[in-house]
CSV table of C-alpha atoms in Angstrom, one decimal:
chain,number,residue,atom,x,y,z
A,1,MET,CA,43.6,62.2,1.4
A,2,LYS,CA,40.3,63.3,-0.2
A,3,ASN,CA,37.2,61.2,-0.4
A,4,SER,CA,35.5,61.0,-3.7
A,5,ARG,CA,32.4,59.3,-5.1
A,6,LYS,CA,30.8,58.6,-1.8
A,7,HIS,CA,27.6,57.5,-3.5
A,8,PRO,CA,28.5,56.4,-7.0
A,9,GLU,CA,25.7,55.8,-9.5
A,10,LYS,CA,27.7,52.9,-11.0
A,11,ALA,CA,30.8,51.0,-10.3
A,12,LEU,CA,34.2,52.1,-11.6
A,13,ASP,CA,35.2,50.5,-14.8
A,14,ALA,CA,38.8,49.4,-15.7
A,15,LEU,CA,39.5,52.6,-17.7
A,16,GLN,CA,38.4,54.9,-14.9
A,17,VAL,CA,40.6,52.9,-12.4
A,18,LYS,CA,43.6,53.3,-14.7
A,19,GLN,CA,43.0,57.1,-15.3
A,20,LEU,CA,42.5,58.1,-11.7
A,21,LYS,CA,45.6,60.0,-10.5
A,22,GLY,CA,44.6,62.3,-7.5
A,23,PRO,CA,45.2,60.9,-4.1
A,24,GLY,CA,42.0,59.8,-2.4
A,25,ARG,CA,39.5,57.1,-1.7
A,26,TYR,CA,37.1,56.4,-4.6
A,27,ALA,CA,33.9,54.5,-3.8
A,28,ASP,CA,33.1,51.6,-6.1
A,29,GLY,CA,29.9,50.7,-4.3
A,30,ASN,CA,28.9,48.1,-1.7
A,31,GLY,CA,31.7,49.0,0.6
A,32,LEU,CA,34.5,48.6,-2.0
A,33,TYR,CA,37.0,51.5,-2.4
A,34,LEU,CA,39.9,52.2,-4.7
A,35,ILE,CA,42.7,53.9,-2.6
A,36,VAL,CA,45.1,56.1,-4.5
A,37,ASP,CA,48.2,57.0,-2.4
A,38,PRO,CA,50.1,60.3,-2.7
A,39,SER,CA,52.8,58.2,-4.4
A,40,GLY,CA,50.3,57.2,-7.1
A,41,ALA,CA,50.1,53.6,-5.9
A,42,LYS,CA,46.6,52.1,-6.1
A,43,ARG,CA,45.0,49.4,-4.0
A,44,TRP,CA,41.5,48.1,-3.2
A,45,LEU,CA,39.9,48.4,0.2
A,46,LEU,CA,36.7,46.6,1.4
A,47,GLN,CA,34.8,48.2,4.2
A,48,THR,CA,32.5,45.7,6.0
A,49,VAL,CA,31.2,44.6,9.4
A,50,VAL,CA,33.1,41.7,11.0
A,51,GLN,CA,31.7,40.2,14.2
A,52,GLY,CA,29.8,43.4,15.0
A,53,ARG,CA,32.6,45.9,14.2
A,54,ARG,CA,33.4,47.9,11.1
A,55,ARG,CA,36.6,46.7,9.5
A,56,ASP,CA,38.7,47.9,6.6
A,57,ILE,CA,40.1,44.9,4.7
A,58,GLY,CA,42.9,45.5,2.3
A,59,LEU,CA,42.6,43.2,-0.7
A,60,ALA,CA,46.2,42.5,-1.3
A,61,GLY,CA,47.0,40.8,-4.6
A,62,LEU,CA,43.8,42.0,-6.3
A,63,SER,CA,44.6,43.4,-9.7
A,64,VAL,CA,44.0,47.2,-9.6
A,65,THR,CA,42.8,47.6,-13.2
A,66,SER,CA,40.9,44.3,-13.4
A,67,LEU,CA,37.5,44.2,-11.6
A,68,ALA,CA,37.4,40.4,-12.0
A,69,GLY,CA,38.4,40.4,-8.3
A,70,ALA,CA,34.7,40.8,-7.4
A,71,GLY,CA,34.7,37.1,-6.5
A,72,SER,CA,37.3,37.8,-3.9
A,73,VAL,CA,35.2,40.7,-2.6
A,74,GLN,CA,32.1,38.5,-2.3
A,75,ALA,CA,34.1,35.8,-0.6
A,76,HIS,CA,35.3,38.2,2.1
A,77,ARG,CA,31.7,39.5,2.6
A,78,LYS,CA,30.4,36.0,2.8
A,79,VAL,CA,32.8,35.1,5.6
A,80,ALA,CA,31.9,38.3,7.5
A,81,ARG,CA,28.2,37.6,7.2
A,82,GLU,CA,28.7,34.1,8.6
A,83,GLY,CA,30.4,35.4,11.7
A,84,GLY,CA,34.0,34.7,10.6
A,85,ASP,CA,36.9,37.0,10.2
A,86,PRO,CA,38.1,37.6,6.7
A,87,LEU,CA,41.4,38.8,8.1
A,88,ALA,CA,42.1,35.5,9.7
A,89,THR,CA,44.1,32.8,7.9
A,90,PRO,CA,42.3,31.1,5.0
A,91,ARG,CA,41.8,28.0,7.2
A,92,GLU,CA,40.4,30.0,10.1
A,93,ALA,CA,38.2,32.1,7.7
A,94,ARG,CA,36.5,29.0,6.4
A,95,ARG,CA,35.7,27.9,10.0
A,96,ILE,CA,32.0,28.9,10.0
A,97,VAL,CA,30.5,29.7,13.4
A,98,PRO,CA,27.6,27.2,14.0
A,99,THR,CA,24.1,28.3,14.8
A,100,PHE,CA,22.6,27.5,18.2
A,101,ARG,CA,20.6,24.7,16.7
A,102,VAL,CA,23.7,23.0,15.3
A,103,ALA,CA,25.7,23.6,18.5
A,104,ALA,CA,23.0,22.1,20.6
A,105,GLU,CA,22.8,19.0,18.4
A,106,ILE,CA,26.6,18.6,18.8
A,107,VAL,CA,26.5,19.0,22.5
A,108,HIS,CA,23.6,16.6,22.8
A,109,ALA,CA,25.4,14.0,20.7
A,110,GLU,CA,28.6,14.3,22.7
A,111,HIS,CA,26.8,13.9,26.1
A,112,GLU,CA,24.2,11.4,25.1
A,113,ILE,CA,26.6,8.5,25.5
A,114,SER,CA,27.3,9.4,29.1
A,115,TRP,CA,23.6,9.8,30.0
A,116,LYS,CA,22.3,6.5,31.4
A,117,ASN,CA,18.7,7.5,31.2
A,118,PRO,CA,17.5,7.6,27.6
A,119,LYS,CA,14.4,9.6,28.7
A,120,HIS,CA,16.7,12.4,30.1
A,121,ALA,CA,18.7,12.5,26.9
A,122,LYS,CA,15.5,12.9,24.8
A,123,GLN,CA,14.1,15.5,27.2
A,124,TRP,CA,17.3,17.5,27.1
A,125,ILE,CA,17.1,18.2,23.3
A,126,THR,CA,13.3,18.3,23.3
A,127,THR,CA,13.1,21.3,25.6
A,128,LEU,CA,15.6,23.2,23.5
A,129,THR,CA,13.7,22.2,20.3
A,130,GLN,CA,10.4,23.4,21.7
A,131,TYR,CA,11.4,26.6,23.6
A,132,ALA,CA,14.9,27.8,22.4
A,133,TYR,CA,15.0,27.0,18.7
A,134,PRO,CA,12.0,29.1,17.7
A,135,VAL,CA,13.8,32.2,19.2
A,136,ILE,CA,17.6,31.6,18.8
A,137,GLY,CA,17.9,28.4,16.8
A,138,ASP,CA,19.2,30.1,13.7
A,139,TYR,CA,21.4,32.6,15.5
A,140,ARG,CA,25.2,32.1,15.3
A,141,VAL,CA,26.5,31.2,18.8
A,142,ASN,CA,28.8,34.2,18.8
A,143,ALA,CA,25.9,36.6,18.2
A,144,ILE,CA,23.6,35.4,21.0
A,145,ALA,CA,23.2,38.0,23.8
A,146,THR,CA,21.6,37.9,27.2
A,147,SER,CA,18.6,39.8,25.8
A,148,ASP,CA,18.1,36.8,23.4
A,149,VAL,CA,18.1,34.3,26.2
A,150,LEU,CA,15.6,36.6,28.0
A,151,ARG,CA,13.2,36.3,25.1
A,152,VAL,CA,13.4,32.5,25.3
A,153,LEU,CA,12.7,32.4,29.0
A,154,SER,CA,10.2,35.2,29.6
A,155,PRO,CA,7.1,33.4,28.2
A,156,ILE,CA,7.6,30.3,30.4
A,157,TRP,CA,9.4,31.7,33.4
A,158,LEU,CA,6.3,31.9,35.6
A,159,THR,CA,3.9,29.5,33.8
A,160,LYS,CA,6.4,26.6,33.6
A,161,PRO,CA,9.1,27.5,36.1
A,162,GLU,CA,10.8,24.1,36.3
A,163,THR,CA,10.9,23.8,32.5
A,164,ALA,CA,12.3,27.3,32.3
A,165,ILE,CA,15.1,26.5,34.7
A,166,ARG,CA,16.0,23.4,32.7
A,167,VAL,CA,16.0,25.4,29.4
A,168,ARG,CA,18.2,28.1,31.0
A,169,GLN,CA,20.7,25.4,32.2
A,170,ARG,CA,20.8,23.7,28.8
A,171,ILE,CA,21.3,27.0,26.9
A,172,SER,CA,24.2,27.7,29.3
A,173,THR,CA,25.7,24.3,28.6
A,174,VAL,CA,25.6,25.0,24.9
A,175,MET,CA,27.1,28.5,25.3
A,176,ASP,CA,29.9,27.1,27.5
A,177,TRP,CA,30.7,24.5,24.8
A,178,ALA,CA,30.7,27.3,22.1
A,179,LYS,CA,33.3,29.3,24.1
A,180,ALA,CA,35.4,26.2,24.8
A,181,ALA,CA,35.4,25.3,21.1
A,182,GLY,CA,36.6,28.8,20.2
A,183,TYR,CA,33.4,30.0,18.6
A,184,ARG,CA,32.7,32.9,21.0
A,185,SER,CA,34.5,34.8,23.7
A,186,GLY,CA,33.5,36.8,26.7
A,187,HIS,CA,30.9,35.9,29.3
A,188,ASN,CA,28.1,33.3,29.0
A,189,PRO,CA,25.0,35.2,27.9
A,190,VAL,CA,22.9,33.2,30.3
A,191,GLU,CA,24.7,34.9,33.2
A,192,GLY,CA,22.6,37.6,34.7
A,193,VAL,CA,19.5,36.8,32.7
A,194,THR,CA,17.5,36.3,35.9
A,195,ARG,CA,17.9,40.0,36.6
A,196,GLY,CA,15.5,40.7,33.8
A,197,LEU,CA,13.0,38.1,35.0
A,198,PRO,CA,10.4,38.2,37.9
A,199,LYS,CA,10.9,36.1,41.0
A,200,GLN,CA,9.5,32.7,40.7
A,201,THR,CA,7.1,31.6,43.4
A,202,HIS,CA,7.6,28.1,44.5
A,203,THR,CA,4.6,26.3,45.9
A,204,ASP,CA,5.3,23.3,48.2
A,205,GLN,CA,3.5,20.1,47.1
A,206,HIS,CA,1.7,18.3,49.9
A,207,HIS,CA,1.5,14.6,49.6
A,208,ALA,CA,-1.3,12.5,51.1
A,209,ALA,CA,-0.6,11.3,54.7
A,210,VAL,CA,0.2,7.6,55.2
A,211,PRO,CA,-2.6,5.9,57.2
A,212,LEU,CA,-1.5,5.2,60.8
A,213,HIS,CA,-1.9,1.4,60.5
A,214,LYS,CA,0.6,1.5,57.5
A,215,VAL,CA,3.3,3.6,59.1
A,216,ALA,CA,5.4,0.7,60.3
A,217,GLY,CA,5.4,-0.9,56.9
A,218,PHE,CA,6.2,2.4,55.2
A,219,VAL,CA,9.2,3.1,57.5
A,220,GLN,CA,10.4,-0.4,56.9
A,221,ALA,CA,10.2,0.2,53.1
A,222,LEU,CA,12.3,3.3,53.4
A,223,ARG,CA,15.0,1.3,55.1
């Protein structure tokens, strides 16, 4: 099958589509192709990127001679851009993958009721808002990689070690939820991120000694 019109100056019109006879793939622009089979049968094919991989999507049911199906083409492209799979069922295709920001808000809302300490609940989302959102807040959860998590943690890993550890744990929780909810597959991107980070140096905090005359009362208080 020959390939024709790899870089068309303009899209095919209805007359051209009708008159094309030779077997081949005829580019219509923006990833849309008219396929003419050896039998003479014609069909449309959309070439796009779905979840990081190139996919060829057959547009079954799209009138060959009518280019009014552009709406269908745009719909498929929109689903692909939003991280969905246009080849899935219509119901699945409409299931848009949430951003990290949206996923974190969902996880926070689901867990907040079980957290007895309101301060902890507030800190949980605040740390993500302050440190994670500026970097990955608008990323779809199925597109977040370990390198993205590394960019979140690197600036605070040594300067704010305890906060960085909490941020890492909370990102991991959100990613676990995303996988359980069916929005991503594979390993948690937080796994192995410390391999790209320097070793934290923990300094022991020394507290003031209890005066000798207060030791008895201090021990009694501990009991």
